[in-house]
Amino acid sequence: DARVTQTPRHKVTEMGQEVTMRCQPILGHNTVFWYRQTMMQGLELLAYFRNRAPLDDSGMPKDRFSAEMPDATLATLKIQPSEPRDSAVYFCASGLVPGANVLTFGAGSRLTVL
Amino acid sequence: AQKVTQAQTEISVVEKEDVTLDCVYETRDTTYYLFWYKQPPSGELVFLIRRNSFDEQNEISGRYSWNFQKSTSSFNFTITASQVVDSAVYFCALSDFSSGSARQLTFGSGTQLTVLP
């Protein structure tokens, strides 16, 4: 089965440090999403790419978060500087449009900021 | 704007019982898709089903069945003869064009289902 691969699976860091999470979408998929999951807020959309172009990053704190797709096989989500409130599980998902855009999710990156 | 409501935060049942997870949605679009995802304790989100807004036929897949009713904006999920392995958080989600050209998934808050042996 094709999978979305996320690294790292777990990351513990100290406040103020830079964190980079990586995602390899399924080959052939043209949409990539970044979601954040916390107990309080549930699943929140952070950013959305289509054909590598950012279409929506309104859910992302712009001052510290950035998302990019340097190429079709790699999406990155960077936090600089990190804060304790960024502690969450970050999911990457990929899909295909046009179509129903059924998203396949990665296993998530669990981030803990001390 | 689109919205998905899963009013049941937690449900506990005993194995072999039937259980229904409720989902109510809001959208201004006439064309949209509804989804259910399962998140087992391992954490990964697993796709279960997708329905489009023009197809109100109920669907059954093994012990799983889905009841889509546009008149009440609901897309409920029933597990028949539940098993311990069904224990997970279940998310209902909506994908429409409310956000412009993008088709994004808006998730409900999830329902934690615990099946006791």
PDB file of C-alpha atoms in Angstrom:
ATOM      1  CA  ASP A   1       0.000   0.000   0.000  1.00  0.00           C
ATOM      2  CA  ALA A   2       1.200   3.523  -0.781  1.00  0.00           C
ATOM      3  CA  ARG A   3       1.963   5.528   2.330  1.00  0.00           C
ATOM      4  CA  VAL A   4       2.592   9.069   3.401  1.00  0.00           C
ATOM      5  CA  THR A   5       5.879   9.132   5.286  1.00  0.00           C
ATOM      6  CA  GLN A   6       6.517  11.607   8.061  1.00  0.00           C
ATOM      7  CA  THR A   7       9.694  12.270   9.959  1.00  0.00           C
ATOM      8  CA  PRO A   8      10.493  12.505  12.778  1.00  0.00           C
ATOM      9  CA  ARG A   9       7.846  10.414  14.523  1.00  0.00           C
ATOM     10  CA  HIS A  10       8.727  11.977  17.857  1.00  0.00           C
ATOM     11  CA  LYS A  11      10.598  15.136  18.720  1.00  0.00           C
ATOM     12  CA  VAL A  12      11.349  16.666  22.089  1.00  0.00           C
ATOM     13  CA  THR A  13      12.943  20.071  22.048  1.00  0.00           C
ATOM     14  CA  GLU A  14      13.413  23.109  24.187  1.00  0.00           C
ATOM     15  CA  MET A  15      11.560  26.356  23.803  1.00  0.00           C
ATOM     16  CA  GLY A  16      13.200  28.627  21.283  1.00  0.00           C
ATOM     17  CA  GLN A  17      14.673  25.867  19.160  1.00  0.00           C
ATOM     18  CA  GLU A  18      13.906  25.393  15.491  1.00  0.00           C
ATOM     19  CA  VAL A  19      11.873  22.345  14.534  1.00  0.00           C
ATOM     20  CA  THR A  20      11.504  20.955  11.026  1.00  0.00           C
ATOM     21  CA  MET A  21       9.026  18.235  10.175  1.00  0.00           C
ATOM     22  CA  ARG A  22       9.142  16.463   6.844  1.00  0.00           C
ATOM     23  CA  CYS A  23       6.586  14.675   4.755  1.00  0.00           C
ATOM     24  CA  GLN A  24       6.849  12.503   1.683  1.00  0.00           C
ATOM     25  CA  PRO A  25       3.447  12.418  -0.025  1.00  0.00           C
ATOM     26  CA  ILE A  26       2.196   9.505  -2.068  1.00  0.00           C
ATOM     27  CA  LEU A  27       3.704   9.495  -5.526  1.00  0.00           C
ATOM     28  CA  GLY A  28       1.268  11.058  -7.987  1.00  0.00           C
ATOM     29  CA  HIS A  29      -0.776  12.927  -5.413  1.00  0.00           C
ATOM     30  CA  ASN A  30      -0.993  16.646  -6.160  1.00  0.00           C
ATOM     31  CA  THR A  31      -2.343  17.979  -2.867  1.00  0.00           C
ATOM     32  CA  VAL A  32      -0.615  18.091   0.487  1.00  0.00           C
ATOM     33  CA  PHE A  33      -2.118  19.173   3.782  1.00  0.00           C
ATOM     34  CA  TRP A  34      -0.632  19.855   7.190  1.00  0.00           C
ATOM     35  CA  TYR A  35      -2.924  19.349  10.180  1.00  0.00           C
ATOM     36  CA  ARG A  36      -2.241  19.818  13.871  1.00  0.00           C
ATOM     37  CA  GLN A  37      -4.017  17.764  16.498  1.00  0.00           C
ATOM     38  CA  THR A  38      -4.358  18.790  20.121  1.00  0.00           C
ATOM     39  CA  MET A  39      -6.742  17.725  22.839  1.00  0.00           C
ATOM     40  CA  MET A  40      -8.208  21.198  23.101  1.00  0.00           C
ATOM     41  CA  GLN A  41      -8.557  22.133  19.429  1.00  0.00           C
ATOM     42  CA  GLY A  42      -8.877  18.777  17.729  1.00  0.00           C
ATOM     43  CA  LEU A  43      -7.686  18.582  14.127  1.00  0.00           C
ATOM     44  CA  GLU A  44      -6.829  21.999  12.708  1.00  0.00           C
ATOM     45  CA  LEU A  45      -5.754  22.716   9.160  1.00  0.00           C
ATOM     46  CA  LEU A  46      -2.462  24.588   9.056  1.00  0.00           C
ATOM     47  CA  ALA A  47      -1.576  24.650   5.365  1.00  0.00           C
ATOM     48  CA  TYR A  48      -2.651  23.299   2.015  1.00  0.00           C
ATOM     49  CA  PHE A  49      -0.642  22.852  -1.175  1.00  0.00           C
ATOM     50  CA  ARG A  50      -1.820  21.987  -4.629  1.00  0.00           C
ATOM     51  CA  ASN A  51       0.728  21.167  -7.315  1.00  0.00           C
ATOM     52  CA  ARG A  52       3.357  22.433  -4.835  1.00  0.00           C
ATOM     53  CA  ALA A  53       1.803  25.896  -4.645  1.00  0.00           C
ATOM     54  CA  PRO A  54       0.533  27.076  -1.270  1.00  0.00           C
ATOM     55  CA  LEU A  55      -3.205  27.690  -1.543  1.00  0.00           C
ATOM     56  CA  ASP A  56      -4.179  28.243   2.039  1.00  0.00           C
ATOM     57  CA  ASP A  57      -2.056  28.763   5.119  1.00  0.00           C
ATOM     58  CA  SER A  58      -4.541  30.884   7.027  1.00  0.00           C
ATOM     59  CA  GLY A  59      -4.550  28.426   9.907  1.00  0.00           C
ATOM     60  CA  MET A  60      -0.847  28.810  10.499  1.00  0.00           C
ATOM     61  CA  PRO A  61       0.750  31.333  12.883  1.00  0.00           C
ATOM     62  CA  LYS A  62       2.774  33.260  10.319  1.00  0.00           C
ATOM     63  CA  ASP A  63       5.305  34.714  12.696  1.00  0.00           C
ATOM     64  CA  ARG A  64       6.823  31.373  13.608  1.00  0.00           C
ATOM     65  CA  PHE A  65       5.492  28.732  11.232  1.00  0.00           C
ATOM     66  CA  SER A  66       6.408  28.197   7.612  1.00  0.00           C
ATOM     67  CA  ALA A  67       5.455  25.477   5.151  1.00  0.00           C
ATOM     68  CA  GLU A  68       7.101  24.689   1.845  1.00  0.00           C
ATOM     69  CA  MET A  69       7.241  22.097  -0.909  1.00  0.00           C
ATOM     70  CA  PRO A  70      10.719  22.236  -2.392  1.00  0.00           C
ATOM     71  CA  ASP A  71       9.745  19.455  -4.770  1.00  0.00           C
ATOM     72  CA  ALA A  72       6.872  17.070  -5.417  1.00  0.00           C
ATOM     73  CA  THR A  73       8.304  14.432  -3.088  1.00  0.00           C
ATOM     74  CA  LEU A  74       8.900  16.607  -0.048  1.00  0.00           C
ATOM     75  CA  ALA A  75       6.822  18.932   2.100  1.00  0.00           C
ATOM     76  CA  THR A  76       8.255  20.649   5.152  1.00  0.00           C
ATOM     77  CA  LEU A  77       6.752  22.391   8.146  1.00  0.00           C
ATOM     78  CA  LYS A  78       9.110  24.539  10.163  1.00  0.00           C
ATOM     79  CA  ILE A  79       8.615  26.208  13.524  1.00  0.00           C
ATOM     80  CA  GLN A  80      11.082  28.863  14.575  1.00  0.00           C
ATOM     81  CA  PRO A  81      11.226  29.617  17.427  1.00  0.00           C
ATOM     82  CA  SER A  82       9.211  26.830  19.009  1.00  0.00           C
ATOM     83  CA  GLU A  83       7.033  27.410  22.058  1.00  0.00           C
ATOM     84  CA  PRO A  84       5.433  25.001  24.555  1.00  0.00           C
ATOM     85  CA  ARG A  85       2.001  25.712  23.088  1.00  0.00           C
ATOM     86  CA  ASP A  86       3.219  24.187  19.814  1.00  0.00           C
ATOM     87  CA  SER A  87       3.282  20.774  21.479  1.00  0.00           C
ATOM     88  CA  ALA A  88       0.930  18.628  19.406  1.00  0.00           C
ATOM     89  CA  VAL A  89       0.791  15.877  16.836  1.00  0.00           C
ATOM     90  CA  TYR A  90       1.367  17.191  13.340  1.00  0.00           C
ATOM     91  CA  PHE A  91      -0.140  15.218  10.492  1.00  0.00           C
ATOM     92  CA  CYS A  92       0.680  15.404   6.841  1.00  0.00           C
ATOM     93  CA  ALA A  93      -1.841  14.118   4.318  1.00  0.00           C
ATOM     94  CA  SER A  94      -1.856  13.864   0.545  1.00  0.00           C
ATOM     95  CA  GLY A  95      -4.612  13.477  -2.024  1.00  0.00           C
ATOM     96  CA  LEU A  96      -5.547  13.969  -5.648  1.00  0.00           C
ATOM     97  CA  VAL A  97      -7.698  16.612  -7.306  1.00  0.00           C
ATOM     98  CA  PRO A  98      -9.764  16.937  -9.342  1.00  0.00           C
ATOM     99  CA  GLY A  99     -11.775  14.342  -7.561  1.00  0.00           C
ATOM    100  CA  ALA A 100     -13.016  13.827  -4.064  1.00  0.00           C
ATOM    101  CA  ASN A 101      -9.563  14.390  -2.654  1.00  0.00           C
ATOM    102  CA  VAL A 102      -9.607  11.372  -0.368  1.00  0.00           C
ATOM    103  CA  LEU A 103      -6.730  12.122   1.923  1.00  0.00           C
ATOM    104  CA  THR A 104      -4.205   9.570   3.037  1.00  0.00           C
ATOM    105  CA  PHE A 105      -2.619  10.554   6.313  1.00  0.00           C
ATOM    106  CA  GLY A 106       0.857   9.931   7.584  1.00  0.00           C
ATOM    107  CA  ALA A 107       1.482   8.496  11.027  1.00  0.00           C
ATOM    108  CA  GLY A 108       2.085  11.939  12.481  1.00  0.00           C
ATOM    109  CA  SER A 109       4.975  13.709  14.182  1.00  0.00           C
ATOM    110  CA  ARG A 110       4.524  14.101  17.918  1.00  0.00           C
ATOM    111  CA  LEU A 111       6.216  17.317  19.032  1.00  0.00           C
ATOM    112  CA  THR A 112       6.911  18.191  22.644  1.00  0.00           C
ATOM    113  CA  VAL A 113       8.346  21.613  23.397  1.00  0.00           C
ATOM    114  CA  LEU A 114       9.685  21.976  26.921  1.00  0.00           C
TER     115      LEU A 114
ATOM    116  CA  ALA B   1     -18.407  28.309   6.407  1.00  0.00           C
ATOM    117  CA  GLN B   2     -18.504  24.581   6.803  1.00  0.00           C
ATOM    118  CA  LYS B   3     -18.907  22.890  10.137  1.00  0.00           C
ATOM    119  CA  VAL B   4     -19.048  19.318  11.403  1.00  0.00           C
ATOM    120  CA  THR B   5     -20.547  18.452  14.774  1.00  0.00           C
ATOM    121  CA  GLN B   6     -20.025  15.188  16.598  1.00  0.00           C
ATOM    122  CA  ALA B   7     -22.032  15.665  19.759  1.00  0.00           C
ATOM    123  CA  GLN B   8     -20.936  12.391  21.351  1.00  0.00           C
ATOM    124  CA  THR B   9     -17.541  12.912  22.932  1.00  0.00           C
ATOM    125  CA  GLU B  10     -17.226   9.403  24.355  1.00  0.00           C
ATOM    126  CA  ILE B  11     -19.207   6.211  24.014  1.00  0.00           C
ATOM    127  CA  SER B  12     -18.673   2.940  25.843  1.00  0.00           C
ATOM    128  CA  VAL B  13     -20.320  -0.293  24.810  1.00  0.00           C
ATOM    129  CA  VAL B  14     -19.883  -3.932  25.622  1.00  0.00           C
ATOM    130  CA  GLU B  15     -18.595  -6.235  22.934  1.00  0.00           C
ATOM    131  CA  LYS B  16     -21.243  -7.458  20.476  1.00  0.00           C
ATOM    132  CA  GLU B  17     -23.460  -4.453  21.046  1.00  0.00           C
ATOM    133  CA  ASP B  18     -24.395  -2.226  18.125  1.00  0.00           C
ATOM    134  CA  VAL B  19     -23.309   1.397  18.326  1.00  0.00           C
ATOM    135  CA  THR B  20     -24.153   4.477  16.252  1.00  0.00           C
ATOM    136  CA  LEU B  21     -21.879   7.489  15.983  1.00  0.00           C
ATOM    137  CA  ASP B  22     -23.659  10.704  15.067  1.00  0.00           C
ATOM    138  CA  CYS B  23     -22.448  13.366  12.671  1.00  0.00           C
ATOM    139  CA  VAL B  24     -24.221  16.574  11.686  1.00  0.00           C
ATOM    140  CA  TYR B  25     -22.765  18.967   9.138  1.00  0.00           C
ATOM    141  CA  GLU B  26     -23.299  22.460   7.793  1.00  0.00           C
ATOM    142  CA  THR B  27     -22.376  23.719   4.362  1.00  0.00           C
ATOM    143  CA  ARG B  28     -23.616  26.233   1.799  1.00  0.00           C
ATOM    144  CA  ASP B  29     -22.434  24.107  -1.094  1.00  0.00           C
ATOM    145  CA  THR B  30     -24.702  21.781  -3.032  1.00  0.00           C
ATOM    146  CA  THR B  31     -21.722  19.641  -3.992  1.00  0.00           C
ATOM    147  CA  TYR B  32     -19.699  18.235  -1.177  1.00  0.00           C
ATOM    148  CA  TYR B  33     -18.206  15.058   0.213  1.00  0.00           C
ATOM    149  CA  LEU B  34     -18.546  13.455   3.616  1.00  0.00           C
ATOM    150  CA  PHE B  35     -15.992  11.165   5.181  1.00  0.00           C
ATOM    151  CA  TRP B  36     -15.388   9.014   8.191  1.00  0.00           C
ATOM    152  CA  TYR B  37     -11.885   8.404   9.488  1.00  0.00           C
ATOM    153  CA  LYS B  38     -10.768   6.108  12.294  1.00  0.00           C
ATOM    154  CA  GLN B  39      -7.882   6.912  14.617  1.00  0.00           C
ATOM    155  CA  PRO B  40      -6.826   3.823  16.571  1.00  0.00           C
ATOM    156  CA  PRO B  41      -4.544   4.080  19.616  1.00  0.00           C
ATOM    157  CA  SER B  42      -1.540   3.908  17.295  1.00  0.00           C
ATOM    158  CA  GLY B  43      -2.474   7.423  16.182  1.00  0.00           C
ATOM    159  CA  GLU B  44      -2.695   7.117  12.407  1.00  0.00           C
ATOM    160  CA  LEU B  45      -5.847   8.368  10.697  1.00  0.00           C
ATOM    161  CA  VAL B  46      -7.421   5.653   8.599  1.00  0.00           C
ATOM    162  CA  PHE B  47      -9.905   6.424   5.845  1.00  0.00           C
ATOM    163  CA  LEU B  48     -13.171   4.481   6.156  1.00  0.00           C
ATOM    164  CA  ILE B  49     -15.662   5.908   3.687  1.00  0.00           C
ATOM    165  CA  ARG B  50     -16.457   8.806   1.363  1.00  0.00           C
ATOM    166  CA  ARG B  51     -19.939   9.814   0.186  1.00  0.00           C
ATOM    167  CA  ASN B  52     -20.828  12.545  -2.261  1.00  0.00           C
ATOM    168  CA  SER B  53     -23.775  14.853  -1.754  1.00  0.00           C
ATOM    169  CA  PHE B  54     -25.718  13.417  -4.680  1.00  0.00           C
ATOM    170  CA  ASP B  55     -25.713   9.877  -3.427  1.00  0.00           C
ATOM    171  CA  GLU B  56     -27.947   9.327  -0.437  1.00  0.00           C
ATOM    172  CA  GLN B  57     -27.935   5.578  -0.722  1.00  0.00           C
ATOM    173  CA  ASN B  58     -26.950   3.959   2.532  1.00  0.00           C
ATOM    174  CA  GLU B  59     -23.848   1.837   2.447  1.00  0.00           C
ATOM    175  CA  ILE B  60     -22.853  -1.319   4.245  1.00  0.00           C
ATOM    176  CA  SER B  61     -19.379  -2.750   4.470  1.00  0.00           C
ATOM    177  CA  GLY B  62     -19.164  -5.785   6.692  1.00  0.00           C
ATOM    178  CA  ARG B  63     -20.086  -4.696  10.209  1.00  0.00           C
ATOM    179  CA  TYR B  64     -19.996  -1.025   9.234  1.00  0.00           C
ATOM    180  CA  SER B  65     -22.919   0.907   7.797  1.00  0.00           C
ATOM    181  CA  TRP B  66     -23.533   4.547   7.042  1.00  0.00           C
ATOM    182  CA  ASN B  67     -26.793   6.476   6.943  1.00  0.00           C
ATOM    183  CA  PHE B  68     -26.666   9.699   4.926  1.00  0.00           C
ATOM    184  CA  GLN B  69     -29.708  11.981   5.177  1.00  0.00           C
ATOM    185  CA  LYS B  70     -29.526  15.349   3.452  1.00  0.00           C
ATOM    186  CA  SER B  71     -32.847  16.440   4.940  1.00  0.00           C
ATOM    187  CA  THR B  72     -31.312  16.436   8.401  1.00  0.00           C
ATOM    188  CA  SER B  73     -27.699  17.100   7.293  1.00  0.00           C
ATOM    189  CA  SER B  74     -26.569  13.954   9.012  1.00  0.00           C
ATOM    190  CA  PHE B  75     -24.128  11.202   8.156  1.00  0.00           C
ATOM    191  CA  ASN B  76     -24.279   8.621  10.912  1.00  0.00           C
ATOM    192  CA  PHE B  77     -22.036   5.598  11.291  1.00  0.00           C
ATOM    193  CA  THR B  78     -23.163   2.317  12.810  1.00  0.00           C
ATOM    194  CA  ILE B  79     -20.972  -0.550  13.918  1.00  0.00           C
ATOM    195  CA  THR B  80     -22.861  -3.804  14.293  1.00  0.00           C
ATOM    196  CA  ALA B  81     -21.701  -6.438  16.767  1.00  0.00           C
ATOM    197  CA  SER B  82     -18.872  -4.244  18.011  1.00  0.00           C
ATOM    198  CA  GLN B  83     -15.478  -5.724  18.823  1.00  0.00           C
ATOM    199  CA  VAL B  84     -12.682  -4.606  21.116  1.00  0.00           C
ATOM    200  CA  VAL B  85     -10.566  -3.772  18.048  1.00  0.00           C
ATOM    201  CA  ASP B  86     -13.157  -1.147  17.094  1.00  0.00           C
ATOM    202  CA  SER B  87     -12.007   0.953  20.045  1.00  0.00           C
ATOM    203  CA  ALA B  88     -10.719   4.177  18.532  1.00  0.00           C
ATOM    204  CA  VAL B  89     -11.540   7.806  17.939  1.00  0.00           C
ATOM    205  CA  TYR B  90     -13.814   8.241  14.948  1.00  0.00           C
ATOM    206  CA  PHE B  91     -13.867  11.468  12.985  1.00  0.00           C
ATOM    207  CA  CYS B  92     -16.519  12.699  10.615  1.00  0.00           C
ATOM    208  CA  ALA B  93     -15.303  15.195   8.019  1.00  0.00           C
ATOM    209  CA  LEU B  94     -16.676  17.413   5.271  1.00  0.00           C
ATOM    210  CA  SER B  95     -15.029  18.545   2.046  1.00  0.00           C
ATOM    211  CA  ASP B  96     -16.610  21.341   0.051  1.00  0.00           C
ATOM    212  CA  PHE B  97     -15.759  24.506  -1.875  1.00  0.00           C
ATOM    213  CA  SER B  98     -16.640  26.961   0.888  1.00  0.00           C
ATOM    214  CA  SER B  99     -13.030  27.967   1.200  1.00  0.00           C
ATOM    215  CA  GLY B 100     -12.741  28.904  -2.447  1.00  0.00           C
ATOM    216  CA  SER B 101     -11.223  26.645  -5.014  1.00  0.00           C
ATOM    217  CA  ALA B 102      -9.614  24.385  -2.506  1.00  0.00           C
ATOM    218  CA  ARG B 103     -11.244  21.238  -1.287  1.00  0.00           C
ATOM    219  CA  GLN B 104     -10.275  21.011   2.331  1.00  0.00           C
ATOM    220  CA  LEU B 105     -11.356  18.585   4.977  1.00  0.00           C
ATOM    221  CA  THR B 106     -13.089  20.062   7.976  1.00  0.00           C
ATOM    222  CA  PHE B 107     -13.143  17.581  10.820  1.00  0.00           C
ATOM    223  CA  GLY B 108     -15.549  17.111  13.658  1.00  0.00           C
ATOM    224  CA  SER B 109     -14.172  16.910  17.169  1.00  0.00           C
ATOM    225  CA  GLY B 110     -14.254  13.119  17.134  1.00  0.00           C
ATOM    226  CA  THR B 111     -16.007  10.450  19.175  1.00  0.00           C
ATOM    227  CA  GLN B 112     -13.955   8.188  21.409  1.00  0.00           C
ATOM    228  CA  LEU B 113     -15.451   4.712  21.191  1.00  0.00           C
ATOM    229  CA  THR B 114     -14.475   2.170  23.808  1.00  0.00           C
ATOM    230  CA  VAL B 115     -15.605  -1.410  23.357  1.00  0.00           C
ATOM    231  CA  LEU B 116     -15.337  -3.415  26.549  1.00  0.00           C
ATOM    232  CA  PRO B 117     -14.777  -7.167  26.510  1.00  0.00           C
TER     233      PRO B 117
END
